[in-house]
PDB file of C-alpha atoms in Angstrom:
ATOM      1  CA  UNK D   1      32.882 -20.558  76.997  1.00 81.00           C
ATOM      2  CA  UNK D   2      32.588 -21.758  80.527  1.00 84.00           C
ATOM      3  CA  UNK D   3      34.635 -24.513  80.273  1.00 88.00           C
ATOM      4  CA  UNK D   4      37.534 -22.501  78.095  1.00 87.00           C
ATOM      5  CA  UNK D   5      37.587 -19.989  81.171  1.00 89.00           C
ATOM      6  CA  UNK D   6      38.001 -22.923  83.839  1.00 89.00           C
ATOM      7  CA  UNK D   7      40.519 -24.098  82.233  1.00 90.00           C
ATOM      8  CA  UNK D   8      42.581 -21.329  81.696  1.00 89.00           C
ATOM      9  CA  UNK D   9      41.785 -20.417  85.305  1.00 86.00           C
ATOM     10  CA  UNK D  10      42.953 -24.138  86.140  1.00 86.00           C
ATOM     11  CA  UNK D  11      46.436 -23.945  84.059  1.00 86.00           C
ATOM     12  CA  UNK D  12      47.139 -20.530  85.899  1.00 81.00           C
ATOM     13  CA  UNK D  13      46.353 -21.890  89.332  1.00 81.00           C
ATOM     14  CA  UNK D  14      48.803 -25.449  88.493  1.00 80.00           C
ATOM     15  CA  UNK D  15      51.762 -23.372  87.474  1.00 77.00           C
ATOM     16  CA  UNK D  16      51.542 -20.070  90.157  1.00 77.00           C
ATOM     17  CA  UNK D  17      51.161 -22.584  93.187  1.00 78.00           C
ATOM     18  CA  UNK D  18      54.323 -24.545  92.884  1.00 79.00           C
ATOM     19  CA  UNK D  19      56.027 -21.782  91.959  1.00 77.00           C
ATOM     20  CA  UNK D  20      54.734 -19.794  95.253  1.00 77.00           C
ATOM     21  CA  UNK D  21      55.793 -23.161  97.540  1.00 80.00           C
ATOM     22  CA  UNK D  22      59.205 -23.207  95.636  1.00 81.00           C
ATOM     23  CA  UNK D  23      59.362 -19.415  96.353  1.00 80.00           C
ATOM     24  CA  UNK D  24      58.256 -19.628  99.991  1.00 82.00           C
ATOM     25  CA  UNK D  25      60.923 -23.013 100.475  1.00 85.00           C
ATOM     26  CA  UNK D  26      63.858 -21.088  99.386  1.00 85.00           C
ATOM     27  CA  UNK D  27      62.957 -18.104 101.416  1.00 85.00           C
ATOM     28  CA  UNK D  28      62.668 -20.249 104.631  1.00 89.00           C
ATOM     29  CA  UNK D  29      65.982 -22.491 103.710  1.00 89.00           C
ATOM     30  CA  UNK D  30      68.087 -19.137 103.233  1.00 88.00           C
ATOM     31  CA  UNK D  31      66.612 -17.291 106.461  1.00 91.00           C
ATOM     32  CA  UNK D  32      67.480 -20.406 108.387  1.00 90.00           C
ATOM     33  CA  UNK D  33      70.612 -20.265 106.822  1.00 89.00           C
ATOM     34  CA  UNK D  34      71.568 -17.039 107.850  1.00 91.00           C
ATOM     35  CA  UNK D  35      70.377 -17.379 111.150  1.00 93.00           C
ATOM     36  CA  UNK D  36      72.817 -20.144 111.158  1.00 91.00           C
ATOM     37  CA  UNK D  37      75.773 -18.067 110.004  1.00 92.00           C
ATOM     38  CA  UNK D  38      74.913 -15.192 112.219  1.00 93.00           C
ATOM     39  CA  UNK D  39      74.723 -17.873 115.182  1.00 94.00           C
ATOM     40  CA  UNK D  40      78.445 -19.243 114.153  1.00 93.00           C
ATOM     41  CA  UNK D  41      79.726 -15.396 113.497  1.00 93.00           C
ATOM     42  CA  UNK D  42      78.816 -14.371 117.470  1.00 92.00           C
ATOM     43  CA  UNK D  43      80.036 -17.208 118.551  1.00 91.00           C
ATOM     44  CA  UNK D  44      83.478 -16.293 116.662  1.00 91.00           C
ATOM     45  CA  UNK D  45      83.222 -12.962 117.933  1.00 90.00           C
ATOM     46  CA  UNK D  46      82.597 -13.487 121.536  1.00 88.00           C
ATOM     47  CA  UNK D  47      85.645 -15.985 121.153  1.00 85.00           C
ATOM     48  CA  UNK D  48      88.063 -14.085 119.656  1.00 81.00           C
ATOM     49  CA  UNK D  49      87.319  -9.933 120.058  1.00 75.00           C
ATOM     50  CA  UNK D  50      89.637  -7.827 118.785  1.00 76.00           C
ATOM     51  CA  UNK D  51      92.155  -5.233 119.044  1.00 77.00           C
ATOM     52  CA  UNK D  52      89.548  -2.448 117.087  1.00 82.00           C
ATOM     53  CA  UNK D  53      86.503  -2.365 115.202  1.00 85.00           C
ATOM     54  CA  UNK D  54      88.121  -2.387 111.638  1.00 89.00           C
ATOM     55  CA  UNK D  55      89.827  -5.925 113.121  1.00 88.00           C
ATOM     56  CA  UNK D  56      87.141  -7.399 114.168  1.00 88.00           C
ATOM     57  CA  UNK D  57      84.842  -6.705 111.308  1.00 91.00           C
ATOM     58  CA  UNK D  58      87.559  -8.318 108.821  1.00 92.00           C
ATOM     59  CA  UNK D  59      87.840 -11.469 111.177  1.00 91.00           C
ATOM     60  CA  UNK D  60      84.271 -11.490 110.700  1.00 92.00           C
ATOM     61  CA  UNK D  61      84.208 -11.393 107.118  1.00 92.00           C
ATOM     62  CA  UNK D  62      86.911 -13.801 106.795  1.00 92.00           C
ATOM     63  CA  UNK D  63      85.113 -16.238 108.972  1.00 92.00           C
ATOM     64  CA  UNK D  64      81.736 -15.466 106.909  1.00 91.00           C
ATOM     65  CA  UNK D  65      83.303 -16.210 103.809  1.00 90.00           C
ATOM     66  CA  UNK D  66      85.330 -19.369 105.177  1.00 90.00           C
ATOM     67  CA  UNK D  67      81.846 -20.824 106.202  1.00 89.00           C
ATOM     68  CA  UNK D  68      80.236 -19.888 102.693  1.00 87.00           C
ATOM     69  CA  UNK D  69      82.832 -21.797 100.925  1.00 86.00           C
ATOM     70  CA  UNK D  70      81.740 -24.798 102.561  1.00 82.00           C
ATOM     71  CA  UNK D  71      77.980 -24.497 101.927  1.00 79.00           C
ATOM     72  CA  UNK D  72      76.261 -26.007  98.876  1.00 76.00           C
ATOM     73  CA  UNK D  73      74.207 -22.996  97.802  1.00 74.00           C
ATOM     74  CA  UNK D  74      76.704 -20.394  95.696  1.00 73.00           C
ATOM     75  CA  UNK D  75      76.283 -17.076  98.003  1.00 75.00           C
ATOM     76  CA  UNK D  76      79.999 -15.086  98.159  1.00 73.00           C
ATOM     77  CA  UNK D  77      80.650 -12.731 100.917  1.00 71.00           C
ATOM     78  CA  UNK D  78      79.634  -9.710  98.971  1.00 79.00           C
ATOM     79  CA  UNK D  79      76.012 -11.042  99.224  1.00 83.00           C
ATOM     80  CA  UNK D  80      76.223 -10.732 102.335  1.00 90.00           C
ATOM     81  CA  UNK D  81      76.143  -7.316 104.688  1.00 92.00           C
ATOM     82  CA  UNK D  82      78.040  -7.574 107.991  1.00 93.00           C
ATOM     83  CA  UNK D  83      77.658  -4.712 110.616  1.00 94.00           C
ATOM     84  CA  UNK D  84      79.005  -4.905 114.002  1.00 92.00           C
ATOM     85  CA  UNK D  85      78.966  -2.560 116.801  1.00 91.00           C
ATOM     86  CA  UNK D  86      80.115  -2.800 120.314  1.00 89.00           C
ATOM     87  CA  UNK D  87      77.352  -1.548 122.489  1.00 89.00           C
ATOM     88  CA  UNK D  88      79.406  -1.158 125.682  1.00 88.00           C
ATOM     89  CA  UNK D  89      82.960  -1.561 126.451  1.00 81.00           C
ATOM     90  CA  UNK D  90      85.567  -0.841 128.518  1.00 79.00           C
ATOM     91  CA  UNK D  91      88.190   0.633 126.054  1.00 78.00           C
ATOM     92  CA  UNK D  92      87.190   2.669 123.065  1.00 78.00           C
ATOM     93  CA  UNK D  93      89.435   0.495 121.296  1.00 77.00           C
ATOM     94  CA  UNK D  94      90.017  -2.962 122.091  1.00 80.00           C
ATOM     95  CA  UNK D  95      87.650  -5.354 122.208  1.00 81.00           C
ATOM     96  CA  UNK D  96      88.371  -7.276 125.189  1.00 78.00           C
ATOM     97  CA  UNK D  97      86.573  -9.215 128.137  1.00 79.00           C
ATOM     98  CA  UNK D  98      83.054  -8.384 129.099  1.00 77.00           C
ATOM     99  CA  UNK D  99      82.503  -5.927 126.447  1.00 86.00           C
ATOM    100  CA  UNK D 100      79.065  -5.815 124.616  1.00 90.00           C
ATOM    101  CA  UNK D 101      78.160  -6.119 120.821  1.00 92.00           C
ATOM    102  CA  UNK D 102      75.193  -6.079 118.534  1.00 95.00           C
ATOM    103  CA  UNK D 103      76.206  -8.401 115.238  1.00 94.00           C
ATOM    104  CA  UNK D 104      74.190  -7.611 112.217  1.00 95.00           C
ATOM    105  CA  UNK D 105      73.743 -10.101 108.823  1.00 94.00           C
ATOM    106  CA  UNK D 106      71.637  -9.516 105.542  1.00 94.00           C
ATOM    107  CA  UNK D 107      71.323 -10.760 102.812  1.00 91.00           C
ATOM    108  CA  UNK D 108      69.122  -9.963  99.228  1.00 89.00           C
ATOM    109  CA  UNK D 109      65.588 -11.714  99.249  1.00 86.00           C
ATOM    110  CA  UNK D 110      66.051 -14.730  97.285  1.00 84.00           C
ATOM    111  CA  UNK D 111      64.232 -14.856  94.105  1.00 80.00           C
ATOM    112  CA  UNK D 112      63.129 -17.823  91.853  1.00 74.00           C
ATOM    113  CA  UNK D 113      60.433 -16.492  89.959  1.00 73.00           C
ATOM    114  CA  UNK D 114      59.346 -12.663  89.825  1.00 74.00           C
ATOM    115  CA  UNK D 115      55.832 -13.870  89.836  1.00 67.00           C
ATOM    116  CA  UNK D 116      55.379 -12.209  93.892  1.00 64.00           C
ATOM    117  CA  UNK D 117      56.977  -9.052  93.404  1.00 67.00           C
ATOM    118  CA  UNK D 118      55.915  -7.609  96.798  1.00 69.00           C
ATOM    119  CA  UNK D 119      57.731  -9.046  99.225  1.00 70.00           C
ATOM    120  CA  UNK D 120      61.191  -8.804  98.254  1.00 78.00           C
ATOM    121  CA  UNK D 121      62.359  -7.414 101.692  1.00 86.00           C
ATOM    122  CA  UNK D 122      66.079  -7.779 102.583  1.00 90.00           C
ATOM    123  CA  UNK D 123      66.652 -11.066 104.924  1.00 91.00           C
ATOM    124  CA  UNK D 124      67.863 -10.085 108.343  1.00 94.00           C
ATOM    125  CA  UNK D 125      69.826 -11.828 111.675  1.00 94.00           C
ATOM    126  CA  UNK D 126      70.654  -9.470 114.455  1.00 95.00           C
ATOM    127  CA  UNK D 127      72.504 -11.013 117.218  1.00 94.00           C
ATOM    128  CA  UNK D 128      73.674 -10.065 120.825  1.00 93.00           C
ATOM    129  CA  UNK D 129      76.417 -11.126 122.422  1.00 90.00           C
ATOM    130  CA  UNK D 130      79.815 -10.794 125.088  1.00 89.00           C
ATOM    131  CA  UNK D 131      82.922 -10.855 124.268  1.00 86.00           C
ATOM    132  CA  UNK D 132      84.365 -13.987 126.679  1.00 82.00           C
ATOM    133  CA  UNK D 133      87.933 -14.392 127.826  1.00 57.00           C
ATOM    134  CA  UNK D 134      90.852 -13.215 125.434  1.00 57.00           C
ATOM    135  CA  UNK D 135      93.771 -14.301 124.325  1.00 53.00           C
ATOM    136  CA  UNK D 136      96.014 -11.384 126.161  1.00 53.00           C
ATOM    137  CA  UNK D 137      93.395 -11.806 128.774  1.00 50.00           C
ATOM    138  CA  UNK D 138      95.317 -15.086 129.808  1.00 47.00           C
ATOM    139  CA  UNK D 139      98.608 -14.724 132.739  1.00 47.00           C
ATOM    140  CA  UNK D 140      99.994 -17.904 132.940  1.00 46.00           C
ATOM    141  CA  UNK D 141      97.553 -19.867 131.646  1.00 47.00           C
ATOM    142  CA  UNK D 142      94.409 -18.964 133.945  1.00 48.00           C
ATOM    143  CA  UNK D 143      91.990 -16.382 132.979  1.00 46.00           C
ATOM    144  CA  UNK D 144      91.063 -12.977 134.824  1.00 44.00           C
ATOM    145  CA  UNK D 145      87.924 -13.787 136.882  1.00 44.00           C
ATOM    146  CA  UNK D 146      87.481 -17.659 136.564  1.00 40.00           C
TER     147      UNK D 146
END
């Protein structure tokens, strides 16, 4: 009876390990993923700015979903939660030089198995960052301040 037990112990422990390490990979592979993405998406921001928020958030998106398309792993841009909020800036409604934003990306908890229930948190990247020089910050081809 011992040995049935061990075995059956045995079986349980071969399959729920590489499933677990298969779990855990694809959890590490997506977070570094997205903290890839959310690098890319400030970057884009404090590039480009905005004339208001609704703009810049649909840049955003657009630029999400243009960098999705070229990854191998099938995540669209509805998978994906954008929120961006300028923290400080000097007109409540364009986003221009100097100003301040906090850029926000999550994502489901990726699932292989739904052998580890428990820790299906959401995966999130938040991200600082300044808006840099502008287009229509430009006079004659030098920039305000540089």
């Amino acid at each position: 009876m011992g040995q049935l037990i061990t075995t059956i112990v045995s079986i349980l422990v071969l399959l729920c390990v590489p499933a677990g390490i298969l779990q855990v990979h694809t959890v590490m592979q997506m977070k570094s993923e997205l903290v890839d993405l959310s690098f890319a998406a400030a970057k884009f921001v404090s590039n480009h700015g905005g004339m208001s928020d609704i703009d810049v958030l649909r840049n955003v998106r657009s630029f999400v979903q243009t960098e999705l398309d070229g990854k191998t792993y099938k995540l669209t841009g509805s998978d994906i939660t954008i929120e961006i909020v300028r923290t400080k800036g000097a007109d409540p409604t364009l986003w221009s030089h100097a100003d301040e934003f906090r850029l926000s990306l999550e994502m489901p908890y990726p699932k292989v198995i739904n052998l580890f229930a428990g820790f299906e948190k959401p995966l999130r990247i938040e991200r600082l960052g300044t808006i840099n020089a502008m287009d229509y910050d430009l006079v004659g081809g030098q920039a305000y301040g540089y």
